Short mmCIF file of C-alpha atoms and ligand atoms in Angstrom, two decimals:
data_model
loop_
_atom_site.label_atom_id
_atom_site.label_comp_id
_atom_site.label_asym_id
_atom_site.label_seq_id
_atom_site.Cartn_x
_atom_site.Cartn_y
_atom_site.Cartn_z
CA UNK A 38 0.00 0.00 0.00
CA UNK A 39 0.78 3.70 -0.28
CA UNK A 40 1.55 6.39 1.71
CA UNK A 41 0.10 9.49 0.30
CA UNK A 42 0.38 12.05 3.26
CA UNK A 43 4.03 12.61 3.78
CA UNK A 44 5.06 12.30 7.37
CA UNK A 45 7.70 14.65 7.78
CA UNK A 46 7.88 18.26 7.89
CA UNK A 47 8.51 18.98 4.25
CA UNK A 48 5.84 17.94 2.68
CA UNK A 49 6.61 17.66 -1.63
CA UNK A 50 4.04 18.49 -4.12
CA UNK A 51 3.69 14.98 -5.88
CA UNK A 52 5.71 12.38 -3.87
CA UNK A 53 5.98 9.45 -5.44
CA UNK A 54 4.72 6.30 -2.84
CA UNK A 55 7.06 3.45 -3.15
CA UNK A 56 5.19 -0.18 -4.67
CA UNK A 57 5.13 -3.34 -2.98
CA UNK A 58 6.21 -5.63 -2.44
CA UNK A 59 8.58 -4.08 -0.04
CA UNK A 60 8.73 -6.78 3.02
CA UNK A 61 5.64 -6.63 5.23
CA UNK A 62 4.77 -2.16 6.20
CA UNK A 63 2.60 -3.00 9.18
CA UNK A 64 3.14 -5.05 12.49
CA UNK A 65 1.15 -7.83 12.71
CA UNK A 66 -2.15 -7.85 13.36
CA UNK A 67 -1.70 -8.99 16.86
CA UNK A 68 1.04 -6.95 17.96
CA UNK A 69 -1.05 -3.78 16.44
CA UNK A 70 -4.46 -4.35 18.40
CA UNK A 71 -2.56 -5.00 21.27
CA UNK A 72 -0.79 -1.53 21.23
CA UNK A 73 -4.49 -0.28 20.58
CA UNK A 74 -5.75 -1.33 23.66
CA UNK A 75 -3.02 -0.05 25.59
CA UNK A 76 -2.88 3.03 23.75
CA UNK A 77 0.88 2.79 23.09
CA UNK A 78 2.27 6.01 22.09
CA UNK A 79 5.59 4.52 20.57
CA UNK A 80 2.65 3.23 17.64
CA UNK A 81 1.46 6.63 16.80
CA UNK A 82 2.16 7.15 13.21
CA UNK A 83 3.26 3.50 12.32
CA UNK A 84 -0.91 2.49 11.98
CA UNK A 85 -3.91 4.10 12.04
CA UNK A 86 -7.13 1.74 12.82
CA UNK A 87 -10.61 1.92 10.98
CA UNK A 88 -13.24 0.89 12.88
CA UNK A 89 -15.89 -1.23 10.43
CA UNK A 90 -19.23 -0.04 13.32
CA UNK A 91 -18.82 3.38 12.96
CA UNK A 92 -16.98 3.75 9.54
CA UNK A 93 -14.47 5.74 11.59
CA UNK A 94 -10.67 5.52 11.68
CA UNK A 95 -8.61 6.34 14.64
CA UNK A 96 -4.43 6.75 15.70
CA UNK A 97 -3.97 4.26 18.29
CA UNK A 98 -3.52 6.08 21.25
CA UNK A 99 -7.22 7.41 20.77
CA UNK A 100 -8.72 7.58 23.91
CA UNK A 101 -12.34 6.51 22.32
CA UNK A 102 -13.63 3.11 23.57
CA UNK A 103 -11.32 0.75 21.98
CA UNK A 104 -13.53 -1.85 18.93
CA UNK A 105 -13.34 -5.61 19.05
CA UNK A 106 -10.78 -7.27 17.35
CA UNK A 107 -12.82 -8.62 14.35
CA UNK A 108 -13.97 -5.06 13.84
CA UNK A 109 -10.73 -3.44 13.40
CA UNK A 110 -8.66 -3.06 10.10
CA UNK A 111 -5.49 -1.68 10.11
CA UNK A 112 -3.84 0.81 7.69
CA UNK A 113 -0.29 2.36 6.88
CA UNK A 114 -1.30 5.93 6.10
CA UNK A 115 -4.31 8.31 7.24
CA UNK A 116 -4.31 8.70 3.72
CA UNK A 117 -4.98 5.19 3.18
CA UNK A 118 -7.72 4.76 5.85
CA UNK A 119 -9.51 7.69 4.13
CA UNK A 120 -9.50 5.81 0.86
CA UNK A 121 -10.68 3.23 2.41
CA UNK A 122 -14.20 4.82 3.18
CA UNK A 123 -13.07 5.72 7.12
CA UNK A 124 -14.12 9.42 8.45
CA UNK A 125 -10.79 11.09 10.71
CA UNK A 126 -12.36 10.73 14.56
CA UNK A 127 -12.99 13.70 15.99
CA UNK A 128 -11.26 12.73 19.34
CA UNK A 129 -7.93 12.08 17.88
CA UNK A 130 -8.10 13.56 14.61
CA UNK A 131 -5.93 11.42 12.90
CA UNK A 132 -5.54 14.02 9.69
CA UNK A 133 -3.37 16.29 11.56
CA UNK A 134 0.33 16.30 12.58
CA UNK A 135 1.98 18.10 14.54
CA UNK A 136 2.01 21.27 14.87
CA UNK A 137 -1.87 21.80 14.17
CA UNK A 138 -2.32 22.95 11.08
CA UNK A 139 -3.38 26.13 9.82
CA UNK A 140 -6.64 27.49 10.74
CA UNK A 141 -8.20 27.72 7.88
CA UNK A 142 -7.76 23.60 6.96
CA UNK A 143 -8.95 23.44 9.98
CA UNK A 144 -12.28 25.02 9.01
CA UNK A 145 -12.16 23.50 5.36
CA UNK A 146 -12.10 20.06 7.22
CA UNK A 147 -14.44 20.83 9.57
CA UNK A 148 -17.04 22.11 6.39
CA UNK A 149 -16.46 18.92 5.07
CA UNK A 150 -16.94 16.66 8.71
CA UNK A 151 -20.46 18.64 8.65
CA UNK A 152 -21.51 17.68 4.88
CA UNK A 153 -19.46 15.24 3.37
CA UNK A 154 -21.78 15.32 0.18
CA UNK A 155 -20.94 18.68 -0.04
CA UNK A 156 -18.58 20.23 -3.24
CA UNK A 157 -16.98 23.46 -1.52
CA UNK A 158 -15.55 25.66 -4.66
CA UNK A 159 -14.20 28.83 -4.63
CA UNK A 160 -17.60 30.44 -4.55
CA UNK A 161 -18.51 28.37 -0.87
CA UNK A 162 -15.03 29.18 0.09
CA UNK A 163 -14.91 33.20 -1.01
CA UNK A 164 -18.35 33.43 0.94
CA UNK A 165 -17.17 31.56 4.01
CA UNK A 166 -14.38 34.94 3.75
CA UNK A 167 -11.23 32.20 2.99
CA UNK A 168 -8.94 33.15 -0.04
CA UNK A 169 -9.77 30.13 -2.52
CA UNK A 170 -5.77 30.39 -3.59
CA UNK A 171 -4.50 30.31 0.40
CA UNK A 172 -6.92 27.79 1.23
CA UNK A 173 -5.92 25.58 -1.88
CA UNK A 174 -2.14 26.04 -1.22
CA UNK A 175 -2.47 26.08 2.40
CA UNK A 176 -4.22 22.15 2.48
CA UNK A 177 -2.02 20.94 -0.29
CA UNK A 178 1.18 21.94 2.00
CA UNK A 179 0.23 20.54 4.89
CA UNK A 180 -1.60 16.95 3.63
CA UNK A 181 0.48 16.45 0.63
CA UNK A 182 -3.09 16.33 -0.90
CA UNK A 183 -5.66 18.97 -2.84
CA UNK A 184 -8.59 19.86 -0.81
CA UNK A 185 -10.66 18.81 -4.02
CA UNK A 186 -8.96 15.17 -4.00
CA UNK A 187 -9.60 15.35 -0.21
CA UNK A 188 -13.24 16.22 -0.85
CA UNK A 189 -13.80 13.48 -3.51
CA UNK A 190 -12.20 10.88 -1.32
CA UNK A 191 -14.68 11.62 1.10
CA UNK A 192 -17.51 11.35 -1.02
CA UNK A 193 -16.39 8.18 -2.82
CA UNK A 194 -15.26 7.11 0.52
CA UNK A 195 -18.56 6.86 1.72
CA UNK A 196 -20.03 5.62 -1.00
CA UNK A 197 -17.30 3.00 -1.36
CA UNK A 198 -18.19 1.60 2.51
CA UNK A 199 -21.62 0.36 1.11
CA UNK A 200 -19.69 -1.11 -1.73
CA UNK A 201 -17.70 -2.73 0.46
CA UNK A 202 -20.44 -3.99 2.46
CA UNK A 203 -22.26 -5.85 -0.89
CA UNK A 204 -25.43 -6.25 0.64
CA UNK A 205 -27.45 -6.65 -3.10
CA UNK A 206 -30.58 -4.53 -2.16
CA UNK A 207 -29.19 -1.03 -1.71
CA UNK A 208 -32.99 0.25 -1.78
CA UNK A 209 -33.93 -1.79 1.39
CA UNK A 210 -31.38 -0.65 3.98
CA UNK A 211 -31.55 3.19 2.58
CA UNK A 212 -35.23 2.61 3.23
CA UNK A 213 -34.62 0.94 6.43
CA UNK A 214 -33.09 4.64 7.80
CA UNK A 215 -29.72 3.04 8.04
CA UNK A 216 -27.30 5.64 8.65
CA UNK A 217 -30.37 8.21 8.08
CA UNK A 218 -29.27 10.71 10.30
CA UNK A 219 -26.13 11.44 7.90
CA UNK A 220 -25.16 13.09 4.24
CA UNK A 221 -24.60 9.26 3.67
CA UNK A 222 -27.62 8.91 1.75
CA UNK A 223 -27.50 12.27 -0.33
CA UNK A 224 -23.28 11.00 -1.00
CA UNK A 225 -24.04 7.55 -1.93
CA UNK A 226 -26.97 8.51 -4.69
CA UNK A 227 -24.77 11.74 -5.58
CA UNK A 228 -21.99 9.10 -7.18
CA UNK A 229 -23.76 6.17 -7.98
CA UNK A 230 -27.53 6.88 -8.57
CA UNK A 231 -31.30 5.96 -7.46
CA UNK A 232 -31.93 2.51 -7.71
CA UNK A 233 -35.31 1.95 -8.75
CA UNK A 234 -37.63 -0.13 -6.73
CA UNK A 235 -37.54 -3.89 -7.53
CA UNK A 236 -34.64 -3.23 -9.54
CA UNK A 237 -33.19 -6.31 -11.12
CA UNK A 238 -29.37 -6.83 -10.71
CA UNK A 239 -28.60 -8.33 -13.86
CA UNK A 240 -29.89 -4.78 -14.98
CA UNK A 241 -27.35 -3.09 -12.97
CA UNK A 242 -24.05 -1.56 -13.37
CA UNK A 243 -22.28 -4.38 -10.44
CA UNK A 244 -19.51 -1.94 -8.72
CA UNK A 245 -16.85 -3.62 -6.83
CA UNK A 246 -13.62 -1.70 -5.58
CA UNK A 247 -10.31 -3.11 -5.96
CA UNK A 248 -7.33 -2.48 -3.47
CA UNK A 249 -3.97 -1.92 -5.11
CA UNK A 250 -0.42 -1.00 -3.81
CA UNK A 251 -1.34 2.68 -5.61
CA UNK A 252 -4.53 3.44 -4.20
CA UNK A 253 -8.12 2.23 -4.50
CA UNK A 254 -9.70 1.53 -7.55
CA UNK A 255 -13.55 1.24 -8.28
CA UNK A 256 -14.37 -1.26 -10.87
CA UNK A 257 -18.24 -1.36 -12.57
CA UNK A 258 -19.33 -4.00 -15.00
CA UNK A 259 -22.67 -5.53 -16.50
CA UNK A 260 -23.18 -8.52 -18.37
CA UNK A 261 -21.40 -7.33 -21.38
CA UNK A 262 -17.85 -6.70 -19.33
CA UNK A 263 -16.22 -4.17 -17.55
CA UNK A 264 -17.06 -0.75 -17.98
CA UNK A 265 -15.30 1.51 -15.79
CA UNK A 266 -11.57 0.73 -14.05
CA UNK A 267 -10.37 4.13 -12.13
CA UNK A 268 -8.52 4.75 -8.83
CA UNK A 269 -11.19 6.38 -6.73
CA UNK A 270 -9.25 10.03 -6.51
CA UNK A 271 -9.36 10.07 -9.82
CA UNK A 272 -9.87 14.00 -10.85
CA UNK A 273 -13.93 13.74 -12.54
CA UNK A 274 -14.38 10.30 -11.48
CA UNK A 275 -18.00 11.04 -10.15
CA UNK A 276 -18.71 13.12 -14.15
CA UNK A 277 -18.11 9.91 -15.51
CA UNK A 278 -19.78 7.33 -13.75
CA UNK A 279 -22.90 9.92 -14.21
CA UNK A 280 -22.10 9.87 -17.32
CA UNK A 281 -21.82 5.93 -18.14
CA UNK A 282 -25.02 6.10 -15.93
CA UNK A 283 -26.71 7.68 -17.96
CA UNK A 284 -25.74 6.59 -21.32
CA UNK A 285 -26.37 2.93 -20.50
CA UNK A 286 -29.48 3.51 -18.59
CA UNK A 287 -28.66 1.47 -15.64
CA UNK A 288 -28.27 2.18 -11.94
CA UNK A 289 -25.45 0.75 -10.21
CA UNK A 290 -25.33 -1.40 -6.87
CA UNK A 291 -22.94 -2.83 -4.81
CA UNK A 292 -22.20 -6.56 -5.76
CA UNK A 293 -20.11 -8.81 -8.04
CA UNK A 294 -20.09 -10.76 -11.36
CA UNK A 295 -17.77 -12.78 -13.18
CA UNK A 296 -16.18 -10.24 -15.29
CA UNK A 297 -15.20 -8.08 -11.63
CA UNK A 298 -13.69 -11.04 -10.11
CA UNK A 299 -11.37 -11.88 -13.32
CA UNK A 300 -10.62 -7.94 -12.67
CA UNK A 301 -9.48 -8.28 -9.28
CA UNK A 302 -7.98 -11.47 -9.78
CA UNK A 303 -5.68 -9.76 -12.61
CA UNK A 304 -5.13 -6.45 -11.25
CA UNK A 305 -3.53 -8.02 -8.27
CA UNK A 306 -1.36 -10.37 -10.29
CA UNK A 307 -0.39 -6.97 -12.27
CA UNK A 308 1.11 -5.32 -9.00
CA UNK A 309 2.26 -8.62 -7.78
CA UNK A 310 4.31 -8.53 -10.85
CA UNK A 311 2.99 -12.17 -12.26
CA UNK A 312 1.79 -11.14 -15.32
CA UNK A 313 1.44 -7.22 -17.46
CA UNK A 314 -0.95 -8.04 -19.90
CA UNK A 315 -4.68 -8.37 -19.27
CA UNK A 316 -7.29 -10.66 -20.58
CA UNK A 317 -10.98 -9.59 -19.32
CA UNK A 318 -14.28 -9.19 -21.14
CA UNK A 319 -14.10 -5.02 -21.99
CA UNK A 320 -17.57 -3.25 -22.68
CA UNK A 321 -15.77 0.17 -23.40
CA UNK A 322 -19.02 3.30 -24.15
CA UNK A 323 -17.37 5.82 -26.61
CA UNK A 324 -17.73 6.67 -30.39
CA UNK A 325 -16.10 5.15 -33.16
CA UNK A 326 -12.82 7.15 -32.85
CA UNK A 327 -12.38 6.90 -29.33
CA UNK A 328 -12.67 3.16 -29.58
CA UNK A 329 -10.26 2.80 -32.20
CA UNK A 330 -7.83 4.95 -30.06
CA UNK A 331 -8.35 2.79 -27.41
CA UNK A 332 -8.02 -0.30 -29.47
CA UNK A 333 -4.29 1.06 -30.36
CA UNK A 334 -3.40 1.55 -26.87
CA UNK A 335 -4.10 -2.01 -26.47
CA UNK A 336 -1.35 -3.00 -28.61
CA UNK A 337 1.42 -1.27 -26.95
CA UNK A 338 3.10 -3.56 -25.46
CA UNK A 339 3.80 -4.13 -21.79
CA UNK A 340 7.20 -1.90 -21.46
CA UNK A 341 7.24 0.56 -24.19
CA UNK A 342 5.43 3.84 -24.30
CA UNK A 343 3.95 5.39 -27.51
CA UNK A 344 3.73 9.43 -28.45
CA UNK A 345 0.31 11.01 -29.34
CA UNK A 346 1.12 11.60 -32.77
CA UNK A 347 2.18 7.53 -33.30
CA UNK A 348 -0.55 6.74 -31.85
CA UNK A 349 -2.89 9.36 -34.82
CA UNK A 350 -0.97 7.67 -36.98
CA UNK A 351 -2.04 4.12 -36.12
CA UNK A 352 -5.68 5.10 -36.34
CA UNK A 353 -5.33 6.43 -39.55
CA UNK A 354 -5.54 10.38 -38.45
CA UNK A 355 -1.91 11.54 -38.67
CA UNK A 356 -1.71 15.27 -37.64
CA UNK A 357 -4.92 14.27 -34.80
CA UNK A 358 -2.38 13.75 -31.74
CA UNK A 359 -4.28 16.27 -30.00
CA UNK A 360 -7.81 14.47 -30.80
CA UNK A 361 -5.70 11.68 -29.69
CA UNK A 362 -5.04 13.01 -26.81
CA UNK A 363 -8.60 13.72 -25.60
CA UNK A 364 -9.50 10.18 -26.79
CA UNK A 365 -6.66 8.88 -24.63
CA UNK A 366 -8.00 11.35 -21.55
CA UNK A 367 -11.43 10.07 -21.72
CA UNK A 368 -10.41 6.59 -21.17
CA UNK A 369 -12.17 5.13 -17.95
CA UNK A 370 -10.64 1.42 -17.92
CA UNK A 371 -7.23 2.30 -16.17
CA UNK A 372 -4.68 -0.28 -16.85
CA UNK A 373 -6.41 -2.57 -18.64
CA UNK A 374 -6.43 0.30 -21.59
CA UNK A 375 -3.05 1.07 -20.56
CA UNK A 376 -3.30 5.38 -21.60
CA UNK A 377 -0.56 5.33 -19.34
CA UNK A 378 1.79 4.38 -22.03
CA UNK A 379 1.37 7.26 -24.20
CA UNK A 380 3.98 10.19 -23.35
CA UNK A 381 4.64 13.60 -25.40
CA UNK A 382 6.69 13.26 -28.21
CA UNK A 383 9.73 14.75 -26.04
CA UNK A 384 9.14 12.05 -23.48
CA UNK A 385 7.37 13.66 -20.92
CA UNK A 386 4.93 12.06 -18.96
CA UNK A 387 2.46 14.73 -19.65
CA UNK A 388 -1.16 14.30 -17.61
CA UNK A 389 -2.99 11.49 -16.38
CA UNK A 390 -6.64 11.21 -14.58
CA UNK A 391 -5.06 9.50 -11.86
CA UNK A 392 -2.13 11.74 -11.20
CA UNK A 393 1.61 11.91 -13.37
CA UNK A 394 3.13 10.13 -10.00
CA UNK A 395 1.23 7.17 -10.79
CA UNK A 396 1.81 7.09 -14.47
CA UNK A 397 5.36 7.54 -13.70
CA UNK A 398 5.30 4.20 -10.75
CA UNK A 399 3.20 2.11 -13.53
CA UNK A 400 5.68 2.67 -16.08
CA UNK A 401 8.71 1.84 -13.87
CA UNK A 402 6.96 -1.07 -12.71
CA UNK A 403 5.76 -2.36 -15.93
CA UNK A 404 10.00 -1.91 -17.41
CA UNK A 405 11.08 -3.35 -14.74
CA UNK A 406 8.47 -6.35 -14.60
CA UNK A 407 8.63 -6.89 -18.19
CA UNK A 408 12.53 -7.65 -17.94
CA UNK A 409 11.69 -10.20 -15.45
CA UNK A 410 8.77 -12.14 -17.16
ZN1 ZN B 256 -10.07 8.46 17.56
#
């Protein structure tokens, strides 16, 4: 797993996190919930503990009640925890370092505690009287994070801890007032729409996430194959499953299928370094030219990298790199249409949904893989 939020005092803009396997990064499970229940300070910053209950995570010397042992899962990084659909306690606040940090993350975190279905934009934050720049700058400083990735974590975050709990008939516990009291409900049909009463699940979009040494993922698929493949942070993650939404016609519901467990049985073998390549049934929604761009970034081998322009070239549109480009930026099946393998023509890394540092770590990891395999 990752570490996101850097723990010392100089906190870079894009550090790269390091890929496993790198010899076990947490003490074992035993040794860790023992520490919890004593509250043993030499632990604090070497786990943090997410309590499945209350969906809350926790450093280990919080002084909360502590959880039962099958109801604790352990994680590297706050940053982790967070991805993993944990809230930061308010008793221990496991988000901040020391010092505290500036007042006004302070307040953005606390807008965000109160309404985690909430988008706070410049216009929120100019009316709240914070300086959108400051704030920005100020949150990216001291979390090694954007307050917009921060604020899309939580929302997917949420959303993501009903995935994770795959109970098949979303409409019957949101009916049932579970977790009523809370923007859960507003967060959870934000991202992944209404399901209609009686809904059939071979109707649905099936959505599934998948943990990777980079991050989270979210994977949805129907009957047809996979349709969407994207670590959860992903900058307009929540546009596009609206928009797959909609242009399938299909709600989408926690669960599983065949096509999501060949996913996560490959994307794990992909980090574990056992194989590069991908076989899985792909149900890719784009026009003609988007899915002939995507059909050429299929080719490129495990390894290489391609430029825009060879890529215009391959599809028959030589001078469309930049069309190319937006084809290659609208891609929603991460790795498995590896758009991570097309660079500028100068070899830069140039942009990618998921962030350049993990474009860069899948490219090292797929040269230095495929020499092995
Ligand atoms: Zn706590």
């Amino acid at each position: 797993m990752i570490r996101i939020l850097p723990s010392s005092a100089s906190p870079a803009a894009e550090r790269p996190p390091r890929l496993a396997p790198a010899g076990p990064r947490l003490p074992s499970g035993r040794q860790m919930y023992r520490a919890l229940l004593a509250r043993d300070p030499a632990y604090e910053g070497v786990f943090y503990v997410g309590v499945k209950t209350t969906g809350i995570f926790c450093r280990p010397t919080c002084r909360a009640r502590k959880p039962r042992a099958e109801n604790v899962e352990f994680f590297a990084s706050a940053s982790e925890a967070l991805h993993g659909g944990y809230r930061p306690c308010r008793l221990c606040r496991p988000m901040d370092r020391v010092p505290a940090p500036p007042a006004v993350v302070t307040r953005l975190l606390r807008a965000v505690d109160a309404d985690p279905s909430i988008r706070l934009g410049d216009k929120n934050l100019a009316a709240m009287g914070i300086d959108p720049s400051t704030a920005r700058r100020q949150f990216r400083a001291y979390y090694g994070l954007t307050f917009q990735a921060y604020q899309r974590a939580r929302r997917l975050g949420r959303a993501l801890h009903e995935v994770r709990a795959g109970r098949p008939v979303l409409a019957a516990q949101l009916d049932g007032g579970w977790e009523s009291t809370s923007g859960f409900r507003e967060a959870f049909l934000r991202v992944f729409g209404k399901p209609p009463r009686g809904a059939r699940t071979d109707d649905c979009l099936l959505a599934r996430r998948i943990d990777t040494p980079l991050g989270r993922m979210l994977a949805l698929a129907d009957g047809r194959g996979l349709r969407l493949l994207e670590f959860v942070d992903r900058r307009g993650l929540e546009r596009e499953i609206a928009q797959l939404r909609r242009r399938l016609g299909c709600v989408i519901v926690p669960g599983t299928n065949p096509a999501l467990d060949a996913t996560a049985a490959q994307v794990r073998a992909y980090f574990a370094g056992e194989r590069l390549a991908f076989d899985l049934p792909l149900a890719p929604v784009g026009s003609p030219f988007q899915q002939r761009v995507w059909a050429a970034l299929g080719r490129i081998a495990p390894g290489a990298t391609r430029s825009y322009a060879e890529i215009a070239a391959e599809v028959g549109r030589p001078g469309a790199a930049r069309a190319v480009g937006r084809a290659n930026g609208s891609n929603i099946l991460s790795l498995v249409i590896p758009c991570h393998r097309v660079i500028a023509a100068d070899g830069a890394l140039s942009g990618y949904g998921g962030g350049v540092w993990r474009k860069r770590r899948l490219l090292e990891h797929e040269k230095a893989v495929s020499c092995k395999l």
